[in-house]
CSV table of C-alpha atoms in Angstrom, one decimal:
chain,number,residue,atom,x,y,z
A,27,UNK,CA,31.1,26.6,-45.1
A,28,UNK,CA,29.5,25.9,-41.8
A,29,UNK,CA,31.0,22.7,-40.1
A,30,UNK,CA,28.7,20.6,-38.2
A,31,UNK,CA,29.7,20.7,-34.5
A,32,UNK,CA,32.2,23.2,-35.0
A,33,UNK,CA,33.5,24.6,-31.6
A,34,UNK,CA,34.1,28.1,-30.8
A,35,UNK,CA,38.0,27.1,-30.5
A,36,UNK,CA,37.8,25.7,-33.8
A,37,UNK,CA,36.0,28.4,-35.4
A,38,UNK,CA,38.5,31.2,-33.9
A,39,UNK,CA,41.3,29.3,-35.2
A,40,UNK,CA,39.8,28.7,-38.9
A,41,UNK,CA,38.7,32.3,-39.2
A,42,UNK,CA,42.1,33.8,-37.4
A,43,UNK,CA,42.9,35.6,-40.7
A,44,UNK,CA,39.6,37.3,-41.0
A,45,UNK,CA,40.1,39.1,-37.6
A,46,UNK,CA,41.3,42.6,-38.0
A,47,UNK,CA,45.0,43.1,-37.1
A,48,UNK,CA,45.4,39.4,-37.0
A,49,UNK,CA,48.1,38.4,-34.5
A,50,UNK,CA,46.7,35.9,-32.2
A,51,UNK,CA,46.0,38.3,-29.5
A,52,UNK,CA,42.4,38.9,-30.4
A,53,UNK,CA,41.7,35.1,-30.6
A,54,UNK,CA,43.2,34.9,-27.0
A,55,UNK,CA,41.2,37.6,-25.9
A,56,UNK,CA,37.9,36.1,-27.0
A,57,UNK,CA,38.9,32.7,-25.6
A,58,UNK,CA,39.5,34.4,-22.1
A,59,UNK,CA,35.9,35.8,-22.3
A,60,UNK,CA,34.6,32.4,-23.2
A,61,UNK,CA,36.3,31.0,-20.1
A,62,UNK,CA,34.9,33.9,-17.8
A,63,UNK,CA,31.5,33.4,-19.2
A,64,UNK,CA,31.5,29.5,-18.2
A,65,UNK,CA,32.5,30.5,-14.6
A,66,UNK,CA,29.8,33.2,-14.5
A,67,UNK,CA,27.4,30.9,-16.0
A,68,UNK,CA,28.0,28.1,-13.3
A,69,UNK,CA,27.4,30.6,-10.4
A,70,UNK,CA,24.0,32.1,-12.3
A,71,UNK,CA,22.7,28.4,-12.6
A,72,UNK,CA,23.5,28.1,-9.0
A,73,UNK,CA,21.3,31.1,-8.1
A,74,UNK,CA,18.9,30.1,-5.2
A,75,UNK,CA,20.9,27.2,-4.1
A,76,UNK,CA,23.8,29.3,-2.6
A,77,UNK,CA,23.9,33.0,-1.1
A,78,UNK,CA,24.6,34.6,-4.4
A,79,UNK,CA,21.1,36.3,-4.5
A,80,UNK,CA,20.2,39.6,-3.3
A,81,UNK,CA,21.9,43.0,-2.8
A,82,UNK,CA,25.6,43.5,-2.3
A,83,UNK,CA,25.1,46.6,-0.2
A,84,UNK,CA,26.9,48.9,-2.4
A,85,UNK,CA,25.9,51.0,-5.3
A,86,UNK,CA,28.0,51.5,-8.5
A,87,UNK,CA,28.9,54.7,-10.4
A,88,UNK,CA,25.4,55.2,-11.7
A,89,UNK,CA,23.7,55.3,-8.2
A,90,UNK,CA,22.2,51.7,-8.9
A,91,UNK,CA,22.2,48.9,-6.2
A,92,UNK,CA,24.6,46.3,-6.9
A,93,UNK,CA,23.4,42.8,-6.8
A,94,UNK,CA,25.7,40.1,-5.4
A,95,UNK,CA,26.1,38.4,-8.9
A,96,UNK,CA,26.9,41.9,-10.4
A,97,UNK,CA,29.8,41.9,-8.2
A,98,UNK,CA,31.0,38.3,-8.8
A,99,UNK,CA,30.5,38.5,-12.7
A,100,UNK,CA,32.6,41.9,-12.6
A,101,UNK,CA,35.4,40.4,-10.5
A,102,UNK,CA,35.3,37.2,-12.6
A,103,UNK,CA,35.7,38.9,-15.7
A,104,UNK,CA,38.3,41.5,-14.5
A,105,UNK,CA,40.5,38.8,-12.9
A,106,UNK,CA,40.3,36.4,-15.9
A,107,UNK,CA,41.6,38.9,-18.3
A,108,UNK,CA,44.3,40.4,-15.9
A,109,UNK,CA,45.4,36.9,-15.2
A,110,UNK,CA,46.0,36.0,-19.1
A,111,UNK,CA,47.8,39.4,-19.6
A,112,UNK,CA,46.1,40.0,-22.9
A,113,UNK,CA,44.5,43.5,-22.3
A,114,UNK,CA,46.2,46.7,-21.3
A,115,UNK,CA,43.0,48.2,-19.8
A,116,UNK,CA,39.6,47.5,-18.8
A,117,UNK,CA,36.3,49.5,-18.0
A,118,UNK,CA,33.3,48.4,-16.4
A,119,UNK,CA,29.9,49.9,-15.9
A,120,UNK,CA,30.3,48.6,-12.1
A,121,UNK,CA,33.8,50.6,-11.7
A,122,UNK,CA,34.2,54.2,-11.1
A,123,UNK,CA,37.2,54.6,-13.4
A,124,UNK,CA,39.2,52.3,-15.9
A,125,UNK,CA,41.7,49.8,-14.8
A,126,UNK,CA,45.4,50.1,-16.0
A,127,UNK,CA,46.9,46.7,-16.8
A,128,UNK,CA,50.9,46.9,-16.7
A,129,UNK,CA,51.6,43.1,-17.1
A,130,UNK,CA,54.3,41.1,-15.3
A,131,UNK,CA,57.2,43.4,-16.6
A,132,UNK,CA,55.4,46.4,-16.2
A,133,UNK,CA,55.6,47.3,-19.9
A,134,UNK,CA,51.9,47.7,-21.0
A,135,UNK,CA,52.8,46.0,-24.3
A,136,UNK,CA,49.3,44.6,-25.1
A,137,UNK,CA,47.1,46.4,-27.7
A,138,UNK,CA,43.6,45.9,-26.6
A,139,UNK,CA,41.2,47.6,-24.1
A,140,UNK,CA,37.9,45.9,-23.2
A,141,UNK,CA,34.6,47.6,-21.9
A,142,UNK,CA,32.0,45.8,-20.3
A,143,UNK,CA,28.6,45.4,-18.6
A,144,UNK,CA,29.5,42.1,-16.6
A,145,UNK,CA,25.6,41.4,-15.6
A,146,UNK,CA,23.0,43.2,-17.8
A,147,UNK,CA,19.6,42.7,-16.3
A,148,UNK,CA,20.9,41.6,-12.9
A,149,UNK,CA,17.6,42.9,-11.2
A,150,UNK,CA,15.9,39.6,-13.0
A,151,UNK,CA,18.2,37.2,-11.2
A,152,UNK,CA,15.9,36.9,-8.1
A,153,UNK,CA,13.0,35.9,-10.3
A,154,UNK,CA,14.8,33.5,-12.7
A,155,UNK,CA,14.8,35.4,-16.0
A,156,UNK,CA,17.7,35.5,-18.3
A,157,UNK,CA,20.5,37.8,-18.0
A,158,UNK,CA,23.5,38.6,-19.8
A,159,UNK,CA,27.0,40.0,-20.3
A,160,UNK,CA,28.2,42.6,-22.9
A,161,UNK,CA,31.8,43.3,-24.2
A,162,UNK,CA,33.4,45.5,-26.5
A,163,UNK,CA,36.9,45.4,-27.7
A,164,UNK,CA,39.2,48.4,-29.1
A,165,UNK,CA,42.7,48.9,-30.2
A,166,UNK,CA,44.4,51.1,-27.8
A,167,UNK,CA,45.4,54.6,-29.5
A,168,UNK,CA,48.1,55.6,-27.1
A,169,UNK,CA,51.5,54.4,-27.5
A,170,UNK,CA,52.2,50.8,-26.8
A,171,UNK,CA,54.5,50.8,-23.7
A,172,UNK,CA,52.7,53.5,-21.9
A,173,UNK,CA,50.0,53.1,-19.4
A,174,UNK,CA,46.5,53.6,-21.0
A,175,UNK,CA,44.6,56.7,-20.6
A,176,UNK,CA,40.9,57.8,-20.9
A,177,UNK,CA,41.7,58.3,-24.8
A,178,UNK,CA,42.0,54.6,-25.3
A,179,UNK,CA,38.3,54.2,-24.0
A,180,UNK,CA,36.6,57.0,-25.3
A,181,UNK,CA,36.5,55.9,-29.0
A,182,UNK,CA,33.4,56.2,-31.0
A,183,UNK,CA,31.7,52.6,-31.6
A,184,UNK,CA,32.7,52.3,-35.2
A,185,UNK,CA,36.7,52.1,-34.0
A,186,UNK,CA,35.5,48.5,-32.4
A,187,UNK,CA,37.4,45.5,-33.5
A,188,UNK,CA,35.0,43.1,-31.6
A,189,UNK,CA,32.1,43.1,-29.6
A,190,UNK,CA,29.6,40.6,-28.2
A,191,UNK,CA,27.3,39.4,-25.5
A,192,UNK,CA,26.7,36.0,-23.4
A,193,UNK,CA,22.9,35.3,-22.6
A,194,UNK,CA,22.6,33.1,-19.7
A,195,UNK,CA,19.1,31.5,-20.2
A,196,UNK,CA,17.5,28.0,-20.8
A,197,UNK,CA,20.6,27.7,-22.8
A,198,UNK,CA,23.7,29.7,-22.6
A,199,UNK,CA,25.0,31.4,-25.8
A,200,UNK,CA,28.0,33.5,-26.6
A,201,UNK,CA,27.4,35.7,-29.6
A,202,UNK,CA,30.0,37.8,-31.0
A,203,UNK,CA,31.6,39.7,-34.2
A,204,UNK,CA,34.8,40.9,-35.3
A,205,UNK,CA,33.4,42.9,-38.1
A,206,UNK,CA,32.7,39.8,-40.3
A,207,UNK,CA,29.2,38.8,-39.5
A,208,UNK,CA,27.7,37.7,-36.4
A,209,UNK,CA,27.9,34.0,-35.0
A,210,UNK,CA,26.3,32.5,-32.1
A,211,UNK,CA,27.7,29.5,-30.1
A,212,UNK,CA,25.8,27.7,-27.4
A,213,UNK,CA,27.4,25.9,-24.4
A,214,UNK,CA,27.2,22.1,-23.8
A,215,UNK,CA,27.4,22.2,-20.0
A,216,UNK,CA,28.2,18.4,-19.9
A,217,UNK,CA,31.3,19.0,-22.0
A,218,UNK,CA,32.2,22.7,-21.1
A,219,UNK,CA,32.3,23.5,-25.0
A,220,UNK,CA,30.6,26.0,-27.1
A,221,UNK,CA,29.4,24.8,-30.3
A,222,UNK,CA,28.3,26.9,-33.4
A,223,UNK,CA,24.7,26.9,-33.2
A,224,UNK,CA,23.6,30.2,-35.0
A,225,UNK,CA,25.9,30.7,-37.9
A,226,UNK,CA,25.6,34.1,-39.8
A,227,UNK,CA,23.0,35.7,-37.6
A,228,UNK,CA,20.7,38.3,-39.6
A,229,UNK,CA,18.1,40.5,-38.4
A,230,UNK,CA,14.7,40.2,-40.7
A,231,UNK,CA,14.3,43.6,-42.3
A,232,UNK,CA,10.9,43.7,-41.1
A,233,UNK,CA,9.5,42.5,-37.7
A,234,UNK,CA,6.3,42.3,-35.6
A,235,UNK,CA,7.7,42.9,-32.2
A,236,UNK,CA,8.5,46.1,-30.3
A,237,UNK,CA,10.2,46.0,-27.0
A,238,UNK,CA,10.2,49.0,-24.5
A,239,UNK,CA,9.3,49.7,-20.9
A,240,UNK,CA,5.7,51.2,-21.8
A,241,UNK,CA,5.2,51.8,-18.0
A,242,UNK,CA,7.3,55.0,-18.8
A,243,UNK,CA,5.1,56.1,-21.6
A,244,UNK,CA,4.1,59.5,-19.9
A,245,UNK,CA,7.8,60.3,-19.8
A,246,UNK,CA,8.7,59.6,-23.5
A,247,UNK,CA,9.0,62.1,-26.1
A,248,UNK,CA,6.1,62.8,-28.5
A,249,UNK,CA,7.9,60.9,-31.4
A,250,UNK,CA,8.1,57.6,-29.3
A,251,UNK,CA,4.5,58.1,-28.0
A,252,UNK,CA,3.3,58.4,-31.8
A,253,UNK,CA,5.4,55.4,-32.8
A,254,UNK,CA,3.8,53.2,-29.8
A,255,UNK,CA,0.4,54.1,-31.2
A,256,UNK,CA,1.6,53.3,-34.7
A,257,UNK,CA,2.6,49.8,-33.6
A,258,UNK,CA,-0.8,49.3,-31.8
A,259,UNK,CA,-2.9,50.2,-34.9
A,260,UNK,CA,-5.2,47.7,-36.3
A,261,UNK,CA,-4.0,48.1,-40.1
A,262,UNK,CA,-1.8,46.1,-42.6
A,263,UNK,CA,0.3,43.8,-40.6
A,264,UNK,CA,-0.3,45.6,-37.3
A,265,UNK,CA,-0.8,45.6,-34.3
A,266,UNK,CA,2.7,44.4,-33.4
A,267,UNK,CA,3.5,42.3,-30.5
A,268,UNK,CA,4.9,44.0,-27.5
A,269,UNK,CA,7.6,41.9,-25.8
A,270,UNK,CA,9.8,43.4,-23.1
A,271,UNK,CA,11.9,41.2,-20.6
A,272,UNK,CA,13.9,44.0,-19.0
A,273,UNK,CA,17.2,42.4,-20.0
A,274,UNK,CA,18.7,44.3,-23.0
A,275,UNK,CA,20.4,41.2,-24.0
A,276,UNK,CA,17.6,39.0,-23.9
A,277,UNK,CA,15.3,41.6,-25.7
A,278,UNK,CA,17.7,42.2,-28.6
A,279,UNK,CA,18.6,38.5,-28.9
A,280,UNK,CA,15.0,37.4,-29.5
A,281,UNK,CA,14.4,40.3,-31.8
A,282,UNK,CA,17.4,39.4,-33.9
A,283,UNK,CA,16.1,35.7,-34.3
A,284,UNK,CA,12.4,36.8,-34.8
A,285,UNK,CA,12.6,40.5,-36.1
A,286,UNK,CA,11.7,43.3,-34.1
A,287,UNK,CA,12.8,46.8,-32.5
A,288,UNK,CA,14.1,47.6,-29.0
A,289,UNK,CA,13.8,51.1,-27.8
A,290,UNK,CA,15.2,52.8,-24.6
A,291,UNK,CA,14.6,56.5,-25.4
A,292,UNK,CA,15.3,59.6,-23.5
A,293,UNK,CA,12.7,60.8,-21.2
A,294,UNK,CA,11.7,63.4,-18.8
A,295,UNK,CA,13.2,61.5,-16.1
A,296,UNK,CA,16.4,60.5,-17.9
A,297,UNK,CA,17.2,63.4,-20.6
A,298,UNK,CA,20.0,61.3,-22.0
A,299,UNK,CA,18.4,57.9,-21.6
A,300,UNK,CA,19.4,55.1,-19.1
A,301,UNK,CA,21.7,52.8,-21.2
A,302,UNK,CA,25.4,53.4,-21.2
A,303,UNK,CA,26.8,54.2,-24.5
A,304,UNK,CA,30.2,52.5,-24.3
A,305,UNK,CA,29.2,49.3,-22.2
A,306,UNK,CA,25.8,48.7,-23.7
A,307,UNK,CA,24.8,50.6,-26.7
A,308,UNK,CA,28.1,50.6,-28.8
A,309,UNK,CA,28.7,46.8,-28.5
A,310,UNK,CA,25.0,46.0,-29.3
A,311,UNK,CA,25.0,48.5,-32.2
A,312,UNK,CA,28.1,46.8,-33.6
A,313,UNK,CA,26.4,43.4,-33.4
A,314,UNK,CA,22.9,44.7,-34.8
A,315,UNK,CA,24.6,46.2,-37.8
A,316,UNK,CA,26.8,43.3,-38.5
A,317,UNK,CA,23.6,41.3,-38.6
A,318,UNK,CA,21.8,43.7,-41.1
A,319,UNK,CA,20.0,45.8,-38.6
A,320,UNK,CA,20.3,49.5,-37.5
A,321,UNK,CA,21.1,51.3,-34.2
A,322,UNK,CA,20.6,54.9,-33.5
A,323,UNK,CA,19.7,57.6,-30.8
A,324,UNK,CA,16.4,58.2,-32.7
A,325,UNK,CA,18.4,60.7,-35.1
A,326,UNK,CA,22.0,59.6,-35.5
A,327,UNK,CA,24.0,56.4,-35.8
A,328,UNK,CA,24.9,55.1,-32.5
A,329,UNK,CA,28.5,54.1,-33.5
A,330,UNK,CA,29.4,57.7,-35.0
A,331,UNK,CA,28.6,59.3,-31.5
A,332,UNK,CA,32.0,60.8,-29.9
A,333,UNK,CA,32.1,59.7,-26.3
A,334,UNK,CA,32.9,62.4,-23.6
A,335,UNK,CA,32.7,60.6,-20.4
A,336,UNK,CA,33.3,57.0,-19.5
A,337,UNK,CA,29.8,56.5,-18.2
A,338,UNK,CA,27.9,58.5,-20.8
A,339,UNK,CA,24.4,57.4,-21.6
A,340,UNK,CA,22.5,57.7,-24.8
A,341,UNK,CA,19.0,56.9,-26.1
A,342,UNK,CA,18.9,53.7,-28.0
A,343,UNK,CA,16.8,52.3,-30.9
A,344,UNK,CA,17.9,49.2,-32.6
A,345,UNK,CA,16.7,46.3,-34.6
A,346,UNK,CA,15.1,45.4,-37.9
A,347,UNK,CA,16.3,47.9,-40.3
A,348,UNK,CA,12.8,49.1,-41.6
A,349,UNK,CA,11.3,49.2,-38.1
A,350,UNK,CA,14.2,51.6,-36.9
A,351,UNK,CA,13.6,53.8,-40.2
A,352,UNK,CA,10.1,54.1,-39.1
A,353,UNK,CA,10.6,55.2,-35.6
A,354,UNK,CA,13.3,57.5,-36.8
A,355,UNK,CA,10.5,59.1,-39.1
A,356,UNK,CA,8.5,59.7,-36.0
A,357,UNK,CA,11.2,61.1,-34.0
A,358,UNK,CA,12.1,63.6,-36.7
A,359,UNK,CA,8.6,64.6,-37.2
A,360,UNK,CA,7.6,65.2,-33.7
A,361,UNK,CA,11.0,66.4,-32.4
């Protein structure tokens, strides 16, 4: 039963037993991410008033220019998790390699690793468009008490125990799953508390929105081109509406509420796609599936892919189940 004005903290306590491997650590981990999100939200809301906009001057491992807020968000989430000694390892889209966390007694006793994209869509910051944070949580597979290795991070998405995103927009929301459905919490900035505003979020089976960067049309595979033309046909309930923000968190969040499909395919410019499997595709796929949607690479379930590299990329199709099924039909027919 949904309780009116229930806070995130109350929700976590009430649903503690529903968390996989319930021991309290995962709850503390979610609370730590909640705290870091509030700090980052404060800086995002100050953008334009302080020197937090623009390029940092460095590039990340993907060769992309880092924004100042990218760096700030990355450092904030990492430091919050380290200070609270909840995880034994962290991997970030902004870092070359994973971070090993030993704890005060150098005992590597914690069970979880976190992978994250600290600021998705950060190129939109300068123009006051919504951005987000994406996170993914796994139980380590190497023995407790030893330093983490790449094996702890290179797990398929079906091994996730939690995943979520924070969207910094007209209101700030934290949406997450631990494998028992998807719930959204909205931040009340006056009180600093997150309140359950979107319980048991679900993708409509059908939708009328397609989200992709059509500017890359000439570079797309034939199956994607044919699907776009299908979406634009004046037939039945079509044409669909094209909506693309350029911040994956924002696009998928909208589609989950209204019904739609998000596509970032491979192309002649990026043969493996652009989105990172571990930091973006897997966590969003977990959320999408828990909300009754579907997430694939155009042919295969995203969460069944065995990662080989920390910064591996993958094509990504996700959203309302029937829309993703139709897009897959075109991919298979014209591959």
